[in-house]
Every structure is written in C-alpha cells, then in structure tokens.
Amino acid sequence: MSDVYAARRDLLRDRCAAAGNAAALISRPANVRYLSGASPLGAVLLVGPAEDVLFCTGAPTGEADEGRLDDGLRISVLPAPGSDPAVAAADMAAAVRADSLAVEEHHLTVGRHRALRSVAPALRLADLGSAVEQQRLVKDEQEIACLRIAAEIADQALGELLESILVGRTERHLALELERRLVDHGADGPAFPTSVGTGPHSGRSRHRPSDRRVEEGDFLTVSLGANYRGYRCEIGRTFVIGTTPADWQIQLYDLVFAAQRAGREALLPGAAYRDVDHAARSVLDSAGHGEALAPSTGHGVGLEIDEDPQLAPTAMGKLDACVPVTVEPGVHLPGRGGVRIDDTLVVRPEADGGPELLTITTKELLAL
Amino acid sequence: MSDVYAARRDLLRDRCAAAGNAAALISRPANVRYLSGASPLGAVLLVGPAEDVLFCTGAPTGEADEGRLDDGLRISVLPAPGSDPAVAAADMAAAVRADSLAVEEHHLTVGRHRALRSVAPALRLADLGSAVEQQRLVKDEQEIACLRIAAEIADQALGELLESILVGRTERHLALELERRLVDHGADGPAFPTSVGTGPHSGRSRHRPSDRRVEEGDFLTVSLGANYRGYRCEIGRTFVIGTTPADWQIQLYDLVFAAQRAGREALLPGAAYRDVDHAARSVLDSAGHGEALAPSTGHGVGLEIDEDPQLAPTAMGKLDACVPVTVEPGVHLPGRGGVRIDDTLVVRPEADGGPELLTITTKELLAL
C-alpha cells in the first residue's frame, strides 16, 4: 500500500519538473492525504526534488495511519505552537536550494503565501493549479474497493431504517439514526451531513433536517453516505409514507426516475460531462421543471464528497473509465415537496458491462 | 435582533474608513455570520460605503435565518453556477467607485485574490486583517445567553450518559450517543466532534473515538459541546470506571483538578492571557509533566469552537470582561492514560462575582 503513495508523489514530481518547478507544496487536506496516506490537521506535504516531507504541528496520529508513512516519506513535527507548517516547508525548500516552489493557489491563503515569500525570498513561487485534483480524477481499484464498501455500508444503514416505524419521528432523529447505523456498519463517519426531508421539505438538495415529523401521505427524501478509509459515497432515495401514493406523487416519481436512469445510461468513457447532465436534465426540462433545477445533476466522489467532474451544462471535459460519479436529479415543488434519486456509480466501458452501480438499494417507489 | 447585525457592520465600516478603505469584503464564514446573521455555504459579505450586500450562490435558506436578513442587508443570489461570490462583490465595489477594498487575507486564497484583481483592476486591495475576529472577542449578553444554553445542553447530555451502563461499550458508540443526546436537548448539532477516550486513550486532547471498549479500572475522558444558534461551548470530564480508583489515578486527578482550578481563578478582566496559562501550567510543570503538555491550556469560544484569545505561554494580550474561554489542562501518560478537565467560563469582574461558570457538571472524581 505504501508504494501507492510514493508512486503518486513520483508522478506529481515528474509533472512539476516538466513545468519547470523543482518542488511542490501541497496544502489542501484531501490532496495531502492522497499523496501521503495521512492528513493530520493542518499538515502540509513538500514534494521535493529528492526527499518528500510531511510537516505537521502535532504527532501524526488520529487521521493519519502511521504505518502508511514508512514509504520513504519523512515526517517533521514542528515543536513550536502556532508555527505554520507551510512556512517550515518553504524554509526547507529554500535550504535544499530549490529555485522554485509550486503551491496550491486555490487553497493557500494570501496571508500564508506572503509568509512563504518572506521566509524564502529567493524562492520563486509558482501555481501548481489543480494538478493533484486532476491526478485524483481516475481512481485505482483499491480506491474503488473503498468506495464499494462505503456504498455497501450506506445501503445497509438505509435498509435498516426502512424496516423501522417512521411516522411521527422527526427529520433530525432519522438523520442521527442513519449516522449511527453508518458507524455501526464500519464507516469512519458520515460522508457528509445526512439529509432527511419530509412533506414540503422532500426533494430539496442538502436539506438540513428540522424538527418536522413524518406524516401519512408525505414524500420522504433521504440522502446519506459513508466515509470508509477516507472515501465517500452518496445515495439518495425518496419514499412515500402510508399505503397509497397520490397520483401527483407517482407522476413526479416516475419523471425523476426516468431522468436519473437517462443520466446513468449516459455514463460511458468518452461521454462529455455536459451530455450526461443533458441526458438527465432534458427529461425534467421538457416536463416543465427546467427553471428550478440544481446547477448540476451529478459530480465526482472520492476523498471528498464533491469533487471533479461536475455534471453540469457548462462543464468541459469527458468521462474516463474508473471515474466514480453521482447521478442525482431531483425536483422540488415549493410547498408540496418533491423527489430526488441519487446513486454513486463508476464509469466502465460497455465491454465491461457499462457503469458499475455501487449503491444498490431499490429505486422502486416504496410505500412505507 | 436585526439591529445587532447592522450595528456590527456599522462599527466595521467605521474602522475600515479610519484605515482608509472604502469597503470590506468578508469571506470567513463565522465572520459573515457574525455580521449578517446568516452564512449560506460560500456566501461573502460586502460592507460598502453605503449599502451592504450578501452574495451567495443559492437562496439563503438552510443555515441562514432569512428573517434576520431584513435589516437593510441586501441579498444577491448569483444565477450562474460556479461563479465566485467574492468576484461579484469586487465587481460591485468597483461599480460604486470604491477606490479600495479590504479583504481577509488570512482567509481568501491566492487564486481568488487574483480573480478579484482581474475583475476590478482599478480597485486597490488592502488587508482587513483580523478586524472582525477582534470585534467578535467580547460577547454581548445575547451571545452569552446562547453560550449559556449551549452549556446547559452539554451538561444535560453528559449527565444522562453518566446514568447509563458504560462498561463494555465502545468509545465510538458513547460519542455517537452523546451527540444524539445533544440534539435531543435542542442543539443544532455538536460544537465539534465528540471525543471519548478510555484506558490508555484517556486524557488525550481531541482523541478520535476508537472501537476500544470501556473496562473496569479505566479512566474515561469525555469532551463534548453543543452548537446552539451557532454558538459553541465545550466541557470535558474524566471519570473512573469501577468501584475504587487506584492511588495513581487519585493523585493524577487531584493534580489536574488543582491546575484547572488555578486557571479558572486567574480569569479576571485585565489578566494577561499568558498569566492565566501559567497559573494552570505551572501546577502540572512543577509535578514533572511540563514536557508533554499541550501548547495552550484554554481558548476563546463563540461562533467557532477555537477562537481568540489563546491561553498559551507566548500569547499577547489581556482578558476583557464578557470574553468566554475554556480552561482545559490535561495530562496524558503514554500507555496508561490520563486526566483532562475542561470548562467554559465567561470572564466577569470580581465585583460581579468573578468568572461565570457555564458548564456546571461536577468535577469530583466520580467512580462509575
């Protein structure tokens, strides 16, 4: 496993060198974790011309899996409280006579950037851009295995909830119960704050659970995910409470289901991000729901719950195999509620059977 | 309530003007919330020469309390997905012919700063520094009332846990149970990830709960807090599991208790931050535990769980009345465990009875 991190750093080192930069300073936590297997709070990673060093302010316990760090990665624990690991890294880069250091300008603050310049004035600071994020886009099979387990855990937690009594319970308690079940089944934690929306709140994206109680006749939308070894999946389902769904509920459900299926079916290597979005969006659009739709109908997942690619009308780029994404169209009718259906899938070539569905809970409209 | 936010913005506007800046761009979420009562994900606040505008990428529901926004604060919802509210704010500042804009260089990334410069090249970008953080230091009575309720909720959650059977349960489950109870009692959520450490894990600061089960004879350290309307408190206690604590446990507990009491008693308006730290630290230091101590023995709380002031050996500054802080010394003996005792208090003058203790759960060594 430790070779994986060293290989990732070697790839980044080569790309840096090709861009004329002797060293790179990684500060975005998910990027630090991707390249080192560890991300203690506030740690930064110096990928140097020769040696790589993880700078942190405390011993790398907690999030860090210390065993993973013995792949030639040196750990430097700063003794003084309040010292900035990024400054220490720039200091070291200057000391080994690197002439240029690429930093993550989309993560590093102006204040820290200034501090780097002042500690190492001879060092030219360049922009690494999203080089590491691009490296993270296509997942290896070990990463996909983690996502698969994360999805299994989410399916299990959701399945158990469906067997319990729901009427009369609040959104807040259902969300907490789901998060407890995620951990019960082996998650390191929820992948993101669990969302439960009932009645008029159903169908809203990232609705924050309130004290509203589940009532007969409600739509109930649940969105949850597990974090397993840092990898995060997402599943969203909408149910109806009571015996028989109303006609409008069946119609709306069928519509969103059709949109979500169209999105899933568009997931193939080489498909443009915007075309996948269009496949799902156009179904809802032509039924008159275009105005109120979310800006994207899906996104990448991995060490972060919302990473590249974005499946959106203006997104540039094409899907590769082994890219995990969500497909999650939804419609919310103000005052009435709505439907959202969300899966995590991995893009696979048609020869391999097409997209691999990780979240396998049924998408039939269940009346609970 | 809405007047409070307008008054805070007016104060900031005056300070900006005094520093020669026509407008300020606030991007740090806790600062946005402090000045507007709302902080939808990614929102930024422009405090302009005349009008104030909250820029966000979606309707300010969710975290935002929309009712609080009608104090003259205009809300601008950006239509295009992926557009940066900070860029829109700079664009508006340039449009109203502000000549300079103070930004939060300790929060704004280099990449966003560059985008602001390119959208409004005539605008001089200055550094606001931690002006808003300084404004947040001393709390008003409404803020303290929120902290008081947050502390009550944490006390209730902890009190209920103490009445239940603990032996055989994992750290992870105890932590989840506490978080559920916080929400049961009205918290918006935990103020920070609840920490539960048993046996060799006890006494560690911010220990991440593991699958270790509580055993007879263990020290059990619990650290939790409630988030109530955005305000976050903290309480930490250490207990002994079983009938009779061992001699080393009693001695260590008494020592940490003495250190924590010394820290609490030093909390008076005018006391130097470092002197409060010294009061607690020197007790542990003279007992030979100086080396392994955390860099601070307490910190401010409010809209963030860890804000200024820092009670640490090198901290500069003096306490004011109405500043809420934690006092939380602890000792961890590797392989054996340890003790941590943590309260949230509000600094008050001696004439008013001295520091106000918000977290009132007993600090006797309980054998559970």
XYZ file of C-alpha atoms in Angstrom:
736
model
C 0.000 0.000 0.000
C 2.774 2.430 0.899
C 4.210 2.100 -2.637
C 0.985 3.598 -3.944
C 1.649 6.914 -2.225
C 5.281 7.030 -3.306
C 4.202 6.335 -6.908
C 1.626 9.131 -6.764
C 4.248 11.545 -5.468
C 6.689 10.446 -8.179
C 4.083 11.190 -10.835
C 3.469 14.635 -9.344
C 7.236 15.242 -9.101
C 7.605 14.449 -12.805
C 4.769 16.794 -13.736
C 6.257 19.543 -11.597
C 9.672 19.094 -13.153
C 8.110 19.185 -16.620
C 6.520 22.541 -15.703
C 9.884 23.827 -14.526
C 9.274 23.627 -10.803
C 11.749 21.956 -8.506
C 9.336 21.263 -5.683
C 5.649 21.378 -4.798
C 3.923 22.372 -1.591
C 0.607 20.563 -1.061
C -1.742 22.136 1.473
C -5.258 21.030 0.539
C -6.075 18.273 3.062
C -7.569 15.769 0.593
C -4.529 16.220 -1.653
C -2.144 15.711 1.272
C -3.988 12.534 2.156
C -3.990 11.291 -1.441
C -0.221 11.684 -1.703
C 0.819 10.567 1.780
C -1.950 8.375 3.182
C -2.157 10.771 6.112
C -3.571 14.198 6.789
C -3.160 15.314 10.375
C -4.965 18.620 10.944
C -3.047 21.424 9.256
C -0.334 19.183 7.783
C 1.338 20.138 4.500
C 3.401 17.986 2.186
C 6.606 19.067 0.484
C 7.278 17.022 -2.640
C 10.918 17.879 -3.113
C 13.432 17.233 -5.837
C 14.737 14.289 -3.813
C 13.092 13.837 -0.446
C 9.416 14.248 0.475
C 8.483 15.607 3.895
C 5.162 15.812 5.728
C 5.129 18.825 8.048
C 2.662 18.771 10.911
C 2.095 20.578 14.160
C 1.450 17.512 16.273
C 2.329 13.837 16.108
C 0.575 12.344 13.049
C -1.867 10.182 14.979
C -5.615 10.391 14.645
C -6.487 10.670 10.965
C -3.062 9.504 9.960
C -2.398 5.835 9.635
C 1.179 5.916 10.814
C 2.027 2.587 9.226
C 1.418 4.048 5.817
C 4.028 6.669 6.292
C 7.064 4.446 6.034
C 7.420 4.631 2.270
C 10.360 6.998 2.402
C 8.180 9.912 3.449
C 9.831 11.827 6.245
C 7.676 13.357 8.972
C 8.643 16.633 10.542
C 6.712 17.579 13.668
C 7.057 21.271 14.418
C 7.835 21.903 18.055
C 6.606 25.474 18.444
C 2.877 26.037 18.843
C 1.417 28.366 16.271
C 4.118 27.804 13.661
C 2.868 27.321 10.106
C 3.897 24.007 8.512
C 3.777 25.688 5.087
C 6.396 28.202 6.181
C 8.599 25.408 7.512
C 8.234 23.610 4.175
C 9.213 26.709 2.183
C 12.166 27.172 4.511
C 13.318 23.634 3.765
C 12.771 24.039 0.014
C 14.995 27.132 0.146
C 17.558 25.251 2.242
C 17.918 22.468 -0.336
C 18.345 25.227 -2.957
C 15.181 24.571 -4.907
C 14.787 27.663 -7.096
C 11.019 27.396 -7.493
C 8.136 26.025 -5.475
C 4.676 25.311 -6.894
C 1.888 26.000 -4.383
C -1.843 25.375 -4.455
C -3.057 28.913 -5.078
C -6.675 27.737 -4.956
C -6.129 26.606 -1.360
C -3.299 28.670 0.133
C -4.429 31.976 1.648
C -2.954 35.318 0.677
C -1.580 35.666 4.200
C 0.271 32.346 4.145
C 1.554 32.994 0.622
C 3.048 36.254 1.879
C 4.650 34.438 4.825
C 6.275 31.941 2.419
C 7.675 34.757 0.326
C 9.125 36.459 3.365
C 10.779 33.318 4.786
C 12.243 32.299 1.406
C 12.577 35.445 -0.719
C 14.889 33.756 -3.259
C 12.331 31.052 -3.977
C 10.097 31.678 -6.987
C 6.510 30.759 -6.051
C 4.534 29.254 -8.913
C 0.974 27.928 -9.122
C 0.525 24.159 -9.019
C -3.081 24.661 -10.101
C -5.297 21.628 -9.679
C -2.586 19.153 -10.697
C -3.294 16.856 -7.743
C -7.075 17.087 -8.202
C -6.576 16.029 -11.832
C -4.431 13.118 -10.668
C -7.234 12.103 -8.284
C -9.914 12.030 -11.005
C -9.404 8.442 -12.219
C -9.406 6.004 -9.309
C -7.360 2.819 -8.960
C -9.021 -0.437 -7.994
C -8.059 -0.043 -4.334
C -9.799 3.300 -4.201
C -12.850 1.868 -5.951
C -12.852 -1.022 -3.463
C -13.100 1.530 -0.630
C -15.968 3.300 -2.398
C -17.708 -0.046 -2.919
C -17.529 -0.789 0.798
C -18.697 2.744 1.612
C -21.720 2.205 -0.649
C -22.497 -1.172 0.941
C -22.475 0.456 4.369
C -24.851 3.208 3.205
C -27.178 0.620 1.641
C -27.224 -1.339 4.904
C -27.959 1.724 7.044
C -30.756 2.810 4.722
C -32.196 -0.710 4.522
C -32.461 -0.940 8.301
C -34.174 2.413 8.524
C -36.823 1.267 6.067
C -37.735 -1.623 8.362
C -38.485 0.683 11.294
C -41.528 2.786 12.112
C -41.168 6.218 10.524
C -44.449 8.078 11.136
C -44.171 10.548 14.000
C -40.364 10.703 14.045
C -38.536 13.944 13.265
C -36.181 14.527 10.345
C -33.442 15.288 12.833
C -33.799 11.975 14.634
C -33.988 9.935 11.472
C -30.792 11.594 10.285
C -28.995 10.867 13.557
C -30.227 7.287 13.496
C -28.848 6.832 9.991
C -25.490 8.257 11.028
C -25.336 5.891 13.990
C -26.085 2.955 11.710
C -23.358 4.023 9.272
C -20.830 3.851 12.092
C -22.329 0.573 13.354
C -21.601 -0.972 9.983
C -17.998 0.147 9.933
C -17.980 3.660 8.484
C -15.387 6.087 9.828
C -18.285 8.535 9.873
C -20.888 10.034 7.572
C -19.503 11.181 4.211
C -21.463 14.437 4.600
C -24.264 15.665 6.887
C -27.158 13.239 6.421
C -30.203 14.928 4.914
C -33.770 13.860 5.709
C -36.662 15.861 4.286
C -40.363 15.105 4.802
C -43.525 16.523 3.237
C -42.816 20.026 1.914
C -39.086 19.548 2.587
C -38.813 16.417 0.430
C -36.863 16.621 -2.803
C -34.685 19.507 -1.647
C -30.977 19.051 -2.195
C -28.902 19.077 1.038
C -31.953 19.954 3.147
C -30.896 20.364 6.777
C -33.019 18.089 8.972
C -35.589 20.000 11.039
C -37.974 19.077 13.824
C -40.779 18.314 11.353
C -42.273 14.877 11.956
C -43.036 12.291 9.295
C -46.761 12.238 8.449
C -49.024 9.904 6.492
C -49.042 10.825 2.818
C -45.613 12.529 2.924
C -42.859 12.106 0.478
C -39.700 11.285 2.479
C -36.317 12.058 0.893
C -33.191 10.633 2.459
C -29.638 11.388 1.363
C -26.677 9.802 3.111
C -23.227 8.403 2.553
C -20.468 6.598 4.370
C -16.850 7.632 4.747
C -14.745 4.460 4.549
C -10.988 4.959 4.871
C -11.445 8.491 3.605
C -13.532 7.538 0.550
C -17.033 8.924 0.377
C -20.110 7.689 -1.455
C -23.628 9.071 -1.704
C -27.089 7.562 -2.003
C -30.439 9.337 -2.151
C -33.912 7.857 -2.233
C -37.477 9.143 -1.971
C -40.297 7.124 -0.401
C -43.949 7.659 0.208
C -45.402 7.304 3.704
C -48.657 5.380 4.042
C -50.479 2.912 1.886
C -51.134 4.510 -1.481
C -49.191 7.318 -3.156
C -51.265 10.133 -4.667
C -51.361 10.453 -8.455
C -49.112 13.542 -8.490
C -46.596 11.662 -6.369
C -46.492 8.713 -8.767
C -46.171 11.003 -11.777
C -43.390 13.080 -10.242
C -41.559 9.979 -9.068
C -41.722 8.333 -12.480
C -40.427 11.517 -14.083
C -37.399 11.877 -11.791
C -36.729 8.154 -12.081
C -36.707 8.449 -15.879
C -34.314 11.409 -15.679
C -31.997 9.568 -13.316
C -31.983 6.464 -15.500
C -31.179 8.576 -18.552
C -28.238 10.083 -16.679
C -26.973 6.679 -15.570
C -27.246 5.268 -19.074
C -25.203 8.162 -20.455
C -22.217 7.274 -18.241
C -19.668 5.855 -20.638
C -15.975 6.521 -21.217
C -15.695 9.391 -23.684
C -19.094 10.913 -22.875
C -18.920 14.689 -22.355
C -19.803 15.796 -18.801
C -22.384 18.190 -20.204
C -24.009 15.452 -22.278
C -24.517 13.291 -19.198
C -26.072 16.275 -17.468
C -28.199 16.986 -20.520
C -29.485 13.412 -20.658
C -30.951 13.731 -17.162
C -31.824 17.425 -17.247
C -33.716 17.381 -20.543
C -36.222 14.849 -19.185
C -37.148 17.214 -16.335
C -36.855 20.264 -18.554
C -39.332 19.021 -21.124
C -41.808 18.319 -18.323
C -41.629 21.996 -17.338
C -39.293 21.748 -14.345
C -36.250 23.316 -16.011
C -36.245 26.610 -14.136
C -35.901 25.288 -10.619
C -33.283 22.601 -11.249
C -29.966 22.475 -9.410
C -26.919 23.701 -11.373
C -25.560 20.146 -11.686
C -27.145 16.688 -11.843
C -24.100 14.863 -10.501
C -20.441 15.102 -9.512
C -17.333 13.096 -8.814
C -16.741 11.465 -5.423
C -13.627 10.151 -3.733
C -11.621 11.589 -0.854
C -14.075 14.489 -0.979
C -17.823 14.147 -1.378
C -17.967 16.761 -4.104
C -15.005 16.664 -6.460
C -14.400 16.819 -10.199
C -16.004 16.184 -12.612
C -19.143 18.311 -12.355
C -22.027 17.019 -14.457
C -23.408 20.419 -15.446
C -24.476 22.307 -18.588
C -21.265 24.342 -18.850
C -18.771 21.693 -17.678
C -15.876 20.992 -20.053
C -14.361 17.534 -20.405
C -15.163 13.905 -20.996
C -15.578 10.934 -18.715
C -12.831 8.355 -18.354
C -13.211 4.789 -17.200
C -12.806 4.312 -13.437
C -14.216 7.735 -12.578
C -16.841 7.453 -9.821
C -19.704 9.939 -10.049
C -23.149 10.540 -8.620
C -26.270 10.875 -10.740
C -28.810 12.777 -8.693
C -31.518 14.726 -10.446
C -34.409 15.975 -8.348
C -37.495 18.138 -8.488
C -38.826 20.172 -5.586
C -42.262 21.786 -5.789
C -42.375 24.659 -3.275
C -44.942 23.970 -0.564
C -45.623 20.408 -1.757
C -42.313 18.574 -1.712
C -40.580 16.529 -4.315
C -38.384 13.666 -5.392
C -34.634 13.129 -5.547
C -32.931 9.917 -6.614
C -29.172 9.651 -6.232
C -26.719 6.852 -6.948
C -22.950 6.517 -6.927
C -21.607 4.714 -9.995
C -18.217 4.010 -11.527
C -17.763 4.700 -15.241
C -16.833 1.445 -17.039
C -16.571 0.606 -20.751
C -19.541 -1.073 -22.399
C -17.350 -4.132 -22.962
C -17.160 -4.469 -19.168
C -20.926 -4.126 -18.793
C -21.173 -0.341 -18.636
C -21.438 1.751 -15.471
C -20.973 -0.104 -12.190
C -23.754 0.760 -9.741
C -22.332 0.955 -6.207
C -25.497 1.916 -4.321
C -27.927 -0.907 -4.930
C -30.952 -0.064 -2.739
C -34.106 -0.407 -4.850
C -35.374 2.595 -6.765
C -38.986 1.383 -6.890
C -41.360 3.839 -5.245
C -41.794 2.159 -1.861
C -44.820 2.992 0.289
C -43.642 2.681 3.895
C -32.154 41.248 16.753
C -31.626 42.504 13.211
C -30.354 45.854 14.565
C -27.491 43.970 16.179
C -26.089 42.941 12.822
C -26.476 46.383 11.304
C -24.699 47.892 14.330
C -21.837 45.403 13.976
C -21.479 46.272 10.310
C -21.535 49.993 11.104
C -18.704 49.513 13.572
C -16.682 47.621 10.984
C -17.458 50.286 8.362
C -16.119 52.977 10.697
C -12.940 51.017 11.357
C -12.455 50.434 7.650
C -12.947 54.094 6.850
C -10.466 55.025 9.601
C -7.922 52.726 7.932
C -8.572 54.427 4.584
C -10.630 51.654 2.997
C -13.959 52.408 1.369
C -15.332 48.890 1.589
C -14.632 45.483 3.105
C -15.128 42.017 1.694
C -15.828 39.412 4.381
C -15.318 35.793 3.338
C -14.586 33.823 6.520
C -17.885 32.041 7.280
C -18.009 32.797 11.025
C -17.328 36.462 10.274
C -20.073 36.544 7.623
C -22.476 35.045 10.128
C -21.434 37.468 12.873
C -22.124 40.461 10.658
C -25.239 39.256 8.840
C -26.900 36.568 10.972
C -26.601 34.228 8.004
C -23.885 32.220 6.325
C -25.140 30.152 3.423
C -22.340 27.927 2.105
C -19.807 30.047 0.229
C -21.542 33.381 0.882
C -19.478 36.563 1.162
C -20.478 39.914 2.599
C -19.650 43.284 1.080
C -19.708 46.053 3.674
C -19.863 49.004 1.363
C -19.611 52.737 1.827
C -23.412 52.929 1.778
C -25.132 49.634 1.138
C -24.230 46.161 2.465
C -24.803 43.109 0.268
C -24.669 39.391 0.999
C -23.616 37.479 -2.118
C -24.499 33.820 -2.275
C -24.715 31.087 -4.876
C -28.093 29.714 -3.805
C -31.108 31.033 -1.954
C -30.021 31.792 1.619
C -32.048 29.033 3.237
C -30.577 26.306 5.388
C -28.049 27.850 7.750
C -29.383 31.284 7.103
C -32.229 32.583 9.169
C -33.919 34.567 6.451
C -35.905 36.688 8.886
C -32.695 38.101 10.234
C -31.699 39.462 6.920
C -34.203 42.269 6.708
C -32.093 44.872 8.487
C -31.230 46.725 5.320
C -28.894 43.990 4.177
C -29.456 43.232 0.529
C -29.133 39.663 -0.701
C -27.756 38.950 -4.128
C -28.184 35.398 -5.342
C -25.834 34.636 -8.217
C -27.608 32.885 -11.050
C -24.677 31.191 -12.759
C -23.356 28.001 -11.215
C -19.671 28.098 -10.394
C -19.448 31.887 -10.166
C -17.491 33.200 -7.197
C -19.482 35.484 -4.857
C -16.230 37.271 -3.938
C -15.681 38.231 -7.568
C -19.244 39.529 -7.829
C -18.670 41.570 -4.670
C -15.460 43.096 -6.027
C -17.265 43.869 -9.253
C -19.945 45.739 -7.328
C -17.380 47.589 -5.195
C -15.719 48.763 -8.410
C -19.114 49.718 -9.872
C -19.943 52.012 -6.935
C -16.452 53.523 -7.443
C -14.941 52.423 -4.173
C -11.208 53.003 -4.624
C -10.072 50.394 -2.135
C -11.387 47.128 -0.782
C -10.126 45.448 2.377
C -10.141 41.651 2.152
C -9.471 38.907 4.678
C -6.019 37.840 3.522
C -5.890 35.161 6.226
C -8.947 33.513 4.630
C -9.022 34.453 0.939
C -6.968 32.157 -1.290
C -4.287 33.409 -3.650
C -6.396 32.221 -6.571
C -9.489 34.177 -5.530
C -7.409 37.257 -4.720
C -6.034 37.123 -8.257
C -9.565 36.814 -9.667
C -10.647 39.912 -7.724
C -7.699 41.873 -9.088
C -8.516 40.868 -12.614
C -12.239 41.722 -12.420
C -11.576 45.091 -10.759
C -8.060 46.207 -11.693
C -8.645 49.805 -10.561
C -9.578 48.674 -7.058
C -6.740 48.714 -4.521
C -6.917 45.523 -2.457
C -5.894 46.015 1.155
C -5.739 43.599 4.082
C -8.584 43.748 6.609
C -6.527 41.559 8.935
C -8.441 40.056 11.812
C -10.620 43.133 12.365
C -13.823 41.093 12.537
C -12.243 38.446 14.768
C -11.209 41.252 17.144
C -14.759 42.592 17.094
C -16.030 39.100 17.976
C -13.777 38.766 21.030
C -16.041 40.446 23.600
C -19.546 38.985 23.502
C -22.819 40.798 24.116
C -25.391 39.404 26.530
C -27.402 37.784 23.729
C -24.342 35.882 22.574
C -23.567 34.844 26.141
C -27.188 33.709 26.560
C -26.694 31.378 23.565
C -23.473 30.033 25.068
C -25.251 29.511 28.388
C -27.943 27.424 26.701
C -25.295 25.514 24.744
C -23.543 24.691 28.030
C -26.812 23.591 29.679
C -27.454 21.229 26.775
C -23.960 19.735 27.062
C -24.383 19.308 30.828
C -27.698 17.513 30.265
C -26.276 15.168 27.624
C -23.294 14.316 29.812
C -25.477 13.856 32.911
C -27.657 11.316 31.129
C -24.650 9.364 29.896
C -23.368 9.053 33.456
C -26.600 7.335 34.489
C -26.210 4.586 31.904
C -24.098 1.428 31.875
C -20.683 2.199 30.406
C -18.583 -0.964 30.793
C -18.333 -2.909 27.535
C -19.387 -0.054 25.248
C -17.013 1.378 22.650
C -15.660 4.926 22.575
C -17.290 5.357 19.182
C -20.743 4.440 20.437
C -20.517 6.564 23.539
C -19.549 9.531 21.362
C -22.479 8.958 18.998
C -24.843 8.587 21.936
C -23.674 11.900 23.361
C -24.164 13.618 20.017
C -27.685 12.218 19.765
C -28.463 13.499 23.240
C -27.117 16.965 22.395
C -29.587 17.172 19.524
C -32.365 15.706 21.696
C -31.914 18.593 24.077
C -32.117 21.233 21.376
C -28.609 21.638 19.997
C -28.255 22.432 16.300
C -25.505 19.831 16.411
C -22.285 19.059 18.216
C -19.948 22.052 18.579
C -17.035 19.821 17.480
C -16.506 16.069 17.041
C -17.238 14.493 20.422
C -14.167 12.859 21.938
C -14.349 9.786 24.171
C -11.111 8.154 25.361
C -10.874 5.110 27.624
C -7.949 3.451 29.403
C -4.697 4.304 27.578
C -6.583 6.823 25.386
C -7.902 8.829 28.337
C -6.556 12.324 28.909
C -5.615 12.849 25.258
C -6.807 16.087 23.764
C -9.192 15.677 20.784
C -8.752 11.887 20.803
C -10.770 10.360 17.967
C -13.107 7.689 19.358
C -11.976 4.151 18.506
C -13.515 0.713 18.887
C -11.878 0.218 22.286
C -14.421 -0.812 24.918
C -14.716 0.657 28.393
C -13.158 -1.670 31.005
C -13.191 -1.839 34.795
C -10.436 0.312 36.255
C -10.219 2.609 33.217
C -10.035 6.326 33.255
C -12.751 7.610 30.882
C -12.288 11.086 29.380
C -15.221 12.726 27.611
C -15.126 16.018 25.757
C -18.224 17.431 24.086
C -20.048 20.624 23.310
C -23.307 21.878 21.855
C -23.813 24.260 18.972
C -26.794 26.457 19.831
C -27.720 29.063 17.221
C -24.145 28.987 16.014
C -22.568 29.439 19.462
C -20.321 26.653 20.681
C -19.324 25.628 24.183
C -17.047 22.888 25.458
C -16.995 20.627 28.502
C -14.513 17.899 29.386
C -14.558 15.496 32.300
C -12.621 12.424 33.374
C -14.187 9.576 35.366
C -13.011 6.301 36.771
C -14.767 3.063 35.883
C -15.447 0.635 38.742
C -15.622 0.922 42.456
C -12.326 2.309 43.689
C -9.814 4.423 41.802
C -6.160 3.376 42.065
C -3.786 5.601 44.002
C -2.058 6.895 40.856
C -5.441 7.800 39.420
C -6.449 9.788 42.501
C -3.093 11.599 42.555
C -3.189 12.463 38.863
C -6.797 13.588 39.081
C -6.127 15.837 42.068
C -3.174 17.373 40.273
C -5.086 18.210 37.083
C -8.022 19.450 39.130
C -5.700 21.795 41.048
C -4.246 23.075 37.758
C -7.680 23.630 36.273
C -8.882 25.470 39.391
C -5.806 27.697 39.313
C -6.557 28.550 35.691
C -10.198 29.317 36.459
C -9.282 31.510 39.404
C -6.887 33.536 37.248
C -9.712 34.550 34.876
C -10.264 38.219 35.621
C -10.549 41.317 33.432
C -7.048 42.648 32.873
C -5.280 39.316 33.409
C -2.690 38.578 30.721
C -3.534 35.535 28.575
C -0.136 34.059 29.326
C -0.590 34.519 33.080
C -3.829 32.510 33.008
C -1.998 29.798 31.081
C 0.893 29.972 33.531
C -1.407 29.603 36.536
C -2.647 26.244 35.246
C 0.526 25.088 33.512
C 2.894 25.711 36.416
C 0.949 23.307 38.648
C 1.493 20.472 36.161
C 5.007 21.638 35.341
C 6.210 21.536 38.924
C 4.856 17.982 39.213
C 7.140 16.972 36.312
C 4.558 16.914 33.489
C 5.780 20.067 31.725
C 7.285 18.403 28.674
C 4.197 16.671 27.350
C 1.665 19.476 27.865
C -0.459 20.874 25.050
C 0.654 24.257 23.645
C -2.331 26.021 25.246
C -4.443 25.410 28.352
C -7.534 27.175 27.010
C -9.020 29.322 24.258
C -11.906 31.563 23.351
C -15.231 30.138 22.155
C -18.144 31.660 20.275
C -19.220 31.193 16.671
C -16.157 28.973 16.333
C -15.066 26.403 18.869
C -11.482 27.610 18.852
C -11.162 31.359 18.545
C -9.133 34.128 20.170
C -7.806 34.510 22.788
C -5.338 31.629 23.110
C -4.316 30.920 26.687
C -0.723 29.979 25.924
C 2.819 30.841 27.085
C 3.564 33.158 24.161
C 0.102 34.739 23.737
C -0.005 38.533 23.847
C -2.937 40.426 25.313
C -5.189 40.735 28.318
C -8.632 39.415 29.126
C -11.663 41.667 28.969
C -14.969 41.191 30.751
C -17.543 39.208 28.741
C -14.931 37.087 26.954
C -15.884 33.387 27.101
C -12.951 30.975 27.314
C -12.220 27.362 28.097
C -9.838 26.240 30.825
C -8.720 22.731 29.960
C -5.411 21.470 31.255
C -4.726 17.760 30.969
C -2.029 15.173 31.452
C -1.661 12.030 29.360
C 0.761 9.306 30.413
C 1.613 7.222 27.334
C 0.364 3.666 27.704
C -1.513 4.399 30.941
C -3.979 7.171 30.160
C -4.646 10.423 31.888
C -6.944 13.192 33.003
C -8.414 16.234 31.294
C -10.844 18.680 32.894
C -12.407 21.361 30.727
C -14.922 24.108 31.466
C -16.346 27.029 29.524
C -16.454 30.232 31.562
C -17.189 33.907 30.925
C -14.742 36.469 32.289
C -16.538 38.789 34.741
C -15.218 41.419 37.154
C -14.704 40.422 40.789
C -17.427 42.882 41.747
C -19.857 40.716 39.752
C -18.662 37.545 41.475
C -15.736 36.716 39.193
C -15.773 34.229 36.311
C -19.184 32.807 35.380
C -19.014 29.024 35.080
C -21.254 27.880 32.206
C -20.574 24.123 32.357
C -21.672 23.046 35.814
C -21.325 19.247 35.798
C -19.458 18.206 38.944
C -15.676 17.988 38.861
C -15.438 15.475 41.720
C -13.715 12.259 40.662
C -16.766 10.054 40.069
C -16.393 6.276 40.093
C -18.988 4.952 37.640
